[in-house]
PDB file of C-alpha atoms in Angstrom:
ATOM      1  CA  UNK A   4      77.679 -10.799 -37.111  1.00 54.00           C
ATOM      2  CA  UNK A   5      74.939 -11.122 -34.897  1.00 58.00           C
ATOM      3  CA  UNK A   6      75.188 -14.561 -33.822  1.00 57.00           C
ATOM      4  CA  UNK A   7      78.685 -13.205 -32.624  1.00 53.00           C
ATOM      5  CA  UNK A   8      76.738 -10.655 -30.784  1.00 53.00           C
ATOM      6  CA  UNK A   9      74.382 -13.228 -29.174  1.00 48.00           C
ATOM      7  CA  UNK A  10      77.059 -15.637 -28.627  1.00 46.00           C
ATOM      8  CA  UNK A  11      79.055 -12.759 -26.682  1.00 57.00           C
ATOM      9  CA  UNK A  12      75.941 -11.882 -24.634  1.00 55.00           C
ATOM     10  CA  UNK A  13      75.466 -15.683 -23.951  1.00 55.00           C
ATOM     11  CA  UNK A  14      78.893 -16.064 -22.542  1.00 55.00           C
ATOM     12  CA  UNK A  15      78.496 -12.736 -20.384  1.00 62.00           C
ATOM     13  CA  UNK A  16      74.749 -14.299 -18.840  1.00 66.00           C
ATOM     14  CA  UNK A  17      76.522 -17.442 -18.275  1.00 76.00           C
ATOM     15  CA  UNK A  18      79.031 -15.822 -16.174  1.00 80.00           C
ATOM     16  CA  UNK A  19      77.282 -14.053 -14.354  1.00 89.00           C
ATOM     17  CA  UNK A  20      74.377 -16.947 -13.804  1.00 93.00           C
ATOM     18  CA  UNK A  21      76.706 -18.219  -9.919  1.00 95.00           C
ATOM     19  CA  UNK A  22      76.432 -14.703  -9.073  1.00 95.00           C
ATOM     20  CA  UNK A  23      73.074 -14.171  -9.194  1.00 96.00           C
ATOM     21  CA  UNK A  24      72.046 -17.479  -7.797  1.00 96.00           C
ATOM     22  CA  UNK A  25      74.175 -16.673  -4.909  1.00 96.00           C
ATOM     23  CA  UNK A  26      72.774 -13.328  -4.636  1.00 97.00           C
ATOM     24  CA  UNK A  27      69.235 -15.313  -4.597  1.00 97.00           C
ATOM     25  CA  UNK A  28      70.565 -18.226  -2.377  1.00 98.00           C
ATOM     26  CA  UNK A  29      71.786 -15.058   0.097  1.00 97.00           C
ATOM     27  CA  UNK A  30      68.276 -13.222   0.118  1.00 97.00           C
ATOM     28  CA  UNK A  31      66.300 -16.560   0.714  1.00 98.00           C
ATOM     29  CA  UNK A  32      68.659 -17.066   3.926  1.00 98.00           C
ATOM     30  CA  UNK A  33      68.254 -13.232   5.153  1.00 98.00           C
ATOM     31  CA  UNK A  34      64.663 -13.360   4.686  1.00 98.00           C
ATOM     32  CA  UNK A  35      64.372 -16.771   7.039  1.00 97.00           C
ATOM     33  CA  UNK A  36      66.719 -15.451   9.548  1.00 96.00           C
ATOM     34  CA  UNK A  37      64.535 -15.128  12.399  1.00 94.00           C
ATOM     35  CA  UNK A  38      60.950 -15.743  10.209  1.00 95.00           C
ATOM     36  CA  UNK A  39      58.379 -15.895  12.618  1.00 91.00           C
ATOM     37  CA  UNK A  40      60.540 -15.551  15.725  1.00 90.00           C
ATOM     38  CA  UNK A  41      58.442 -11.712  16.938  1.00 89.00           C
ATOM     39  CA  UNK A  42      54.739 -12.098  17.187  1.00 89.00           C
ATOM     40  CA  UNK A  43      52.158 -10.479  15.155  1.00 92.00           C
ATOM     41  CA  UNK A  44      51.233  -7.013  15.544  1.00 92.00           C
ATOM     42  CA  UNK A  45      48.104  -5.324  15.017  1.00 94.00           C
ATOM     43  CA  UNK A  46      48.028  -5.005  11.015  1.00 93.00           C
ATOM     44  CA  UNK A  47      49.293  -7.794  10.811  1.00 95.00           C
ATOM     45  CA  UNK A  48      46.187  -9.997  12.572  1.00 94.00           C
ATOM     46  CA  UNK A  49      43.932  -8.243  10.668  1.00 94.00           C
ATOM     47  CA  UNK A  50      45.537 -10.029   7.801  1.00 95.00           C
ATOM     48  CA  UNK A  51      45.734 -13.259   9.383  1.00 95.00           C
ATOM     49  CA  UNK A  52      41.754 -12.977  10.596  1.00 95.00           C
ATOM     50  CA  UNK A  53      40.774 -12.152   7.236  1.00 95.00           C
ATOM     51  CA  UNK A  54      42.373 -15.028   5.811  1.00 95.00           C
ATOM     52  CA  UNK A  55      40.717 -17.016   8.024  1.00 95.00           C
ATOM     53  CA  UNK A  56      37.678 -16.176   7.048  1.00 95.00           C
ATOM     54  CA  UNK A  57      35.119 -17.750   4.789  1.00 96.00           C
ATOM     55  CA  UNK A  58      35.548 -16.447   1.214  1.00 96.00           C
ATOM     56  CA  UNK A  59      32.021 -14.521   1.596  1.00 96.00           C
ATOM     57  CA  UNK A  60      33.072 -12.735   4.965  1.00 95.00           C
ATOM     58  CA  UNK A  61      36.692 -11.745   3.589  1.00 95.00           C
ATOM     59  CA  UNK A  62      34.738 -10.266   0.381  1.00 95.00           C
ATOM     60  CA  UNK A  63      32.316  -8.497   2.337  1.00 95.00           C
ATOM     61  CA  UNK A  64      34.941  -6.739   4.385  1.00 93.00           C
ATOM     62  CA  UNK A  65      37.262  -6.120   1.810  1.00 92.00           C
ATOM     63  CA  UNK A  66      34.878  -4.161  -0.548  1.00 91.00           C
ATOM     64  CA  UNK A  67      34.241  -1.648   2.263  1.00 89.00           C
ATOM     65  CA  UNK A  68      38.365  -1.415   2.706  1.00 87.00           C
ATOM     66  CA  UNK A  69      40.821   0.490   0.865  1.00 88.00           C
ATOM     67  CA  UNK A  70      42.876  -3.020   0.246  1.00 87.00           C
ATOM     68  CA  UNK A  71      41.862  -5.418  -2.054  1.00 87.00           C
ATOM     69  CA  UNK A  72      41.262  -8.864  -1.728  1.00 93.00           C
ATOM     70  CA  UNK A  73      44.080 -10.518  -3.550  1.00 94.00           C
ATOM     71  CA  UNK A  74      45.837 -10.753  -0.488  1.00 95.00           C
ATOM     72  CA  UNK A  75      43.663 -12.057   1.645  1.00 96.00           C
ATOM     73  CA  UNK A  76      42.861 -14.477  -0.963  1.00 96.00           C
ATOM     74  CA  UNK A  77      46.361 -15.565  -1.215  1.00 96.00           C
ATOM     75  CA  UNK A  78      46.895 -16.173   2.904  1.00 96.00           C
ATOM     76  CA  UNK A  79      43.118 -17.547   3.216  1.00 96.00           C
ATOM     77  CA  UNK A  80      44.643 -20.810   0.309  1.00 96.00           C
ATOM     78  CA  UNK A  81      47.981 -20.709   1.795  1.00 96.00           C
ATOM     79  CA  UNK A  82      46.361 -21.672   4.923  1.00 93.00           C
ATOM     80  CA  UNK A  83      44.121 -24.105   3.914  1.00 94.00           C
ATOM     81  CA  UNK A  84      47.185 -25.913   2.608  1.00 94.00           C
ATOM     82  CA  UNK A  85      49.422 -25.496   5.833  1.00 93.00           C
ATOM     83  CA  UNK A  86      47.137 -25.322   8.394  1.00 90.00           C
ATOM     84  CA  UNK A  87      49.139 -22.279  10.862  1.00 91.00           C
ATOM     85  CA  UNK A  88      48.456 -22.730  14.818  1.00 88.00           C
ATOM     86  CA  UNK A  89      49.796 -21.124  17.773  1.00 83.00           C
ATOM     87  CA  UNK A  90      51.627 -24.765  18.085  1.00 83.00           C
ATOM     88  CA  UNK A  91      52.781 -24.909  14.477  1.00 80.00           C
ATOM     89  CA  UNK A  92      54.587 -22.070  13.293  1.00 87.00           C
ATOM     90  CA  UNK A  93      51.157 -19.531  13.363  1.00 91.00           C
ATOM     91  CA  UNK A  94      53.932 -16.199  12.644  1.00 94.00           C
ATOM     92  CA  UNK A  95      56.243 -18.339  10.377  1.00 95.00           C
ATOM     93  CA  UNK A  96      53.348 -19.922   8.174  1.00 95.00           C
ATOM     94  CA  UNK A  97      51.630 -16.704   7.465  1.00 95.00           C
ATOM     95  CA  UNK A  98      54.943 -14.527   6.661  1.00 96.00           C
ATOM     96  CA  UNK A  99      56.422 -16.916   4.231  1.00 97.00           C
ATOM     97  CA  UNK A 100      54.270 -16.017   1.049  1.00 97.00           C
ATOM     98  CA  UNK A 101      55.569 -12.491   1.532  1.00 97.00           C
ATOM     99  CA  UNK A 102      59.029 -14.023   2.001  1.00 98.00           C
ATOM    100  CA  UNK A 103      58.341 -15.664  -1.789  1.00 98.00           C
ATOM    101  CA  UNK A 104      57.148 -12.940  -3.230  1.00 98.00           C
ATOM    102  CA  UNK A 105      60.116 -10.582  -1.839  1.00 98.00           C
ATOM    103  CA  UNK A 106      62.242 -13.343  -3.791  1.00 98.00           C
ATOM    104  CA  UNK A 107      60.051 -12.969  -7.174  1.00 98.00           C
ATOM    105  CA  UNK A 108      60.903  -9.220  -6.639  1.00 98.00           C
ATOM    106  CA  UNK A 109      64.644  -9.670  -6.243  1.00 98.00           C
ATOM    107  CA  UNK A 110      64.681 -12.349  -9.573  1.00 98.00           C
ATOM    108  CA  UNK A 111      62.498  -9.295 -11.495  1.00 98.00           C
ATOM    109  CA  UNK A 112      64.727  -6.756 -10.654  1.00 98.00           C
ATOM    110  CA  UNK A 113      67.460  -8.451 -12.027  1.00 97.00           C
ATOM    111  CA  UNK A 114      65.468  -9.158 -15.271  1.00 96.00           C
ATOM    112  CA  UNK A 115      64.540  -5.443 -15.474  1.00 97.00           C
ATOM    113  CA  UNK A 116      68.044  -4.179 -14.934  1.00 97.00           C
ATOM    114  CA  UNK A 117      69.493  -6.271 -17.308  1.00 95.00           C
ATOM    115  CA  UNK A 118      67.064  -5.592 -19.573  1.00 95.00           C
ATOM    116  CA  UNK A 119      67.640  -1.705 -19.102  1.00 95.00           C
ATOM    117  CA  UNK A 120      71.073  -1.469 -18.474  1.00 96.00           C
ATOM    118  CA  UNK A 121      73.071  -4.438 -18.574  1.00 96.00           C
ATOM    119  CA  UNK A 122      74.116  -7.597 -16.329  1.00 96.00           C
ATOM    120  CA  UNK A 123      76.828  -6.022 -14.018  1.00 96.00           C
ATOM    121  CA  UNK A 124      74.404  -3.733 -13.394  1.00 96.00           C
ATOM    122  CA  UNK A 125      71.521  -5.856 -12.542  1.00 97.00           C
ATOM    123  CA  UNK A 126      73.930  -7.901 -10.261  1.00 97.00           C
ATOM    124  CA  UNK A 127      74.341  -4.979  -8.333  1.00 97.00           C
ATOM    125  CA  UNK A 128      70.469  -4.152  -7.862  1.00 97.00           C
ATOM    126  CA  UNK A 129      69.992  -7.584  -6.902  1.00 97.00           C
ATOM    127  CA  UNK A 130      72.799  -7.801  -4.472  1.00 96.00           C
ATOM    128  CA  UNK A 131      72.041  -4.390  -2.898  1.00 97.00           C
ATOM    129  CA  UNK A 132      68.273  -5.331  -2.664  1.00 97.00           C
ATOM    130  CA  UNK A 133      69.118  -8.935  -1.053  1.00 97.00           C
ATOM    131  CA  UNK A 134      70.623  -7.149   2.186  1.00 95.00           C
ATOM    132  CA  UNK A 135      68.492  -3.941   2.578  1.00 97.00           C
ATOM    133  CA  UNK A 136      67.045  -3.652   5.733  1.00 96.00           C
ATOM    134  CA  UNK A 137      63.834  -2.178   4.469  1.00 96.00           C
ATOM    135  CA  UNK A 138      63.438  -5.292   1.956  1.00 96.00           C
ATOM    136  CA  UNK A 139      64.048  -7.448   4.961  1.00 96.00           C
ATOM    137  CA  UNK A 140      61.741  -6.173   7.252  1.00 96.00           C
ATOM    138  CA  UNK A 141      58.716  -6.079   4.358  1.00 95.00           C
ATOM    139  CA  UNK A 142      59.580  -9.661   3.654  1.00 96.00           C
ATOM    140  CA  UNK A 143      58.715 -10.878   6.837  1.00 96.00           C
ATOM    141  CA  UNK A 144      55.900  -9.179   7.199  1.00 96.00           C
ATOM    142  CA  UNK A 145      51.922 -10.560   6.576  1.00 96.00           C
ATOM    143  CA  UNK A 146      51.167  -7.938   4.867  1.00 95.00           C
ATOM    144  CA  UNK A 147      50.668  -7.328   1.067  1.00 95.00           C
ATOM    145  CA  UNK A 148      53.964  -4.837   0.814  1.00 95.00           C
ATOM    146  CA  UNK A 149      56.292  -7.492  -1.070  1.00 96.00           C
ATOM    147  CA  UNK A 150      53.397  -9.083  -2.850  1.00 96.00           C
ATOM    148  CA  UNK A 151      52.360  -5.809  -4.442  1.00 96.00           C
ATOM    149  CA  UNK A 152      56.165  -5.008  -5.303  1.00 96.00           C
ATOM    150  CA  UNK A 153      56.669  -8.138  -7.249  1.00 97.00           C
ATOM    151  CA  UNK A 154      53.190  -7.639  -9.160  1.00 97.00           C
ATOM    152  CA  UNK A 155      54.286  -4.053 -10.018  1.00 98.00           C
ATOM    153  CA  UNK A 156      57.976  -5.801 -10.869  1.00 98.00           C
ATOM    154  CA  UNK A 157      55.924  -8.054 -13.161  1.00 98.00           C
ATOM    155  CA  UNK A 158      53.959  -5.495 -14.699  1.00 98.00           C
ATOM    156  CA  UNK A 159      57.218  -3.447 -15.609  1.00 98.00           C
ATOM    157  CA  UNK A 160      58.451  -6.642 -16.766  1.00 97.00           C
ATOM    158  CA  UNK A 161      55.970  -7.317 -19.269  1.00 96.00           C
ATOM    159  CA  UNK A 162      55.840  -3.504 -20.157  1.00 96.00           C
ATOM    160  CA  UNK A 163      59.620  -3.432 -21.465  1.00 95.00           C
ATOM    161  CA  UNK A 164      58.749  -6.921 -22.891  1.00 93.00           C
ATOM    162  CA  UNK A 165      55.945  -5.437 -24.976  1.00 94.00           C
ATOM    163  CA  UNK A 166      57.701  -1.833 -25.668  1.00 93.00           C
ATOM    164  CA  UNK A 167      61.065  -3.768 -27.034  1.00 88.00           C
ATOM    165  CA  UNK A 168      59.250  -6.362 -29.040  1.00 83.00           C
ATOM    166  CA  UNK A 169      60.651  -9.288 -27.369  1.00 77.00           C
ATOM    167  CA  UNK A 170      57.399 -10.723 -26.394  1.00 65.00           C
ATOM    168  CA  UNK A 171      56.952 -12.780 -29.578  1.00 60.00           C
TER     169      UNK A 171
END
């Protein structure tokens, strides 16, 4: 009987796996629409000269900050590895992290909603979440906004993992 169950719920993921991966495929796309294309503004250098600091400098600063350094931490290694200039891609570079994190929200909230209500349901979150405008605008942004949502995403995660016993 419960196999039958499983088997059921199986079927019912599998159907529902194009839909989601579309949904994904269509927030990716939204989220790179015009990436970069408006410069910086004032928060958002702050960010950027942070990152750009040594390690020391960016801790110093932060602890007398109301943001942490996680953040900063994050863009200061991202840039090591792509090296942003004025010439190459300075506004696109820095955004994209928030542009992956926004997408490890949108696969989280579909995890979560399934997990709390059922698949249709999580399809829905995820597809209203891939076109709002507010989730679009965060996503582009170099701030920490979409990076914080997807570590509170996680945490909820790994809440309902641990409440429902499905963490072993």
């Amino acid at each position: 009987m419960k196999n039958a169950a499983l088997d059921k719920r199986n079927q019912k993921t599998g159907a529902a796996r194009p839909t989601l991966l579309l949904a994904l495929l269509a927030g990716f796309v939204l989220r790179l629409m015009h990436l970069g294309a408006e410069s910086l503004w004032y928060d958002e250098t702050v960010s950027v000269h942070l990152a750009r600091q040594p390690l020391s400098a960016m801790f110093a600063h932060t602890a007398g900050d109301i943001h942490p350094p996680g953040y900063y931490l994050l863009l200061h290694l991202w840039q090591q590895l792509t090296a942003p200039t004025l010439q190459h891609g300075l506004e696109f570079l820095y955004a994209f992290p928030s542009v992956m994190a926004a997408m490890v929200g949108l696969a989280l909230l579909y995890a979560i909603g399934r997990r709390l209500f059922n698949i249709k349901s999580a399809l829905v979150a995820v597809t209203l979440a891939t076109a709002n405008p507010f989730q679009l605008w965060y996503s582009q942004e170099v701030r920490m906004y979409t990076t914080g949502t997807a570590l509170g995403l996680l945490c909820l995660w790994a809440l309902l993992a641990f409440v429902t016993g499905q963490h072993k």
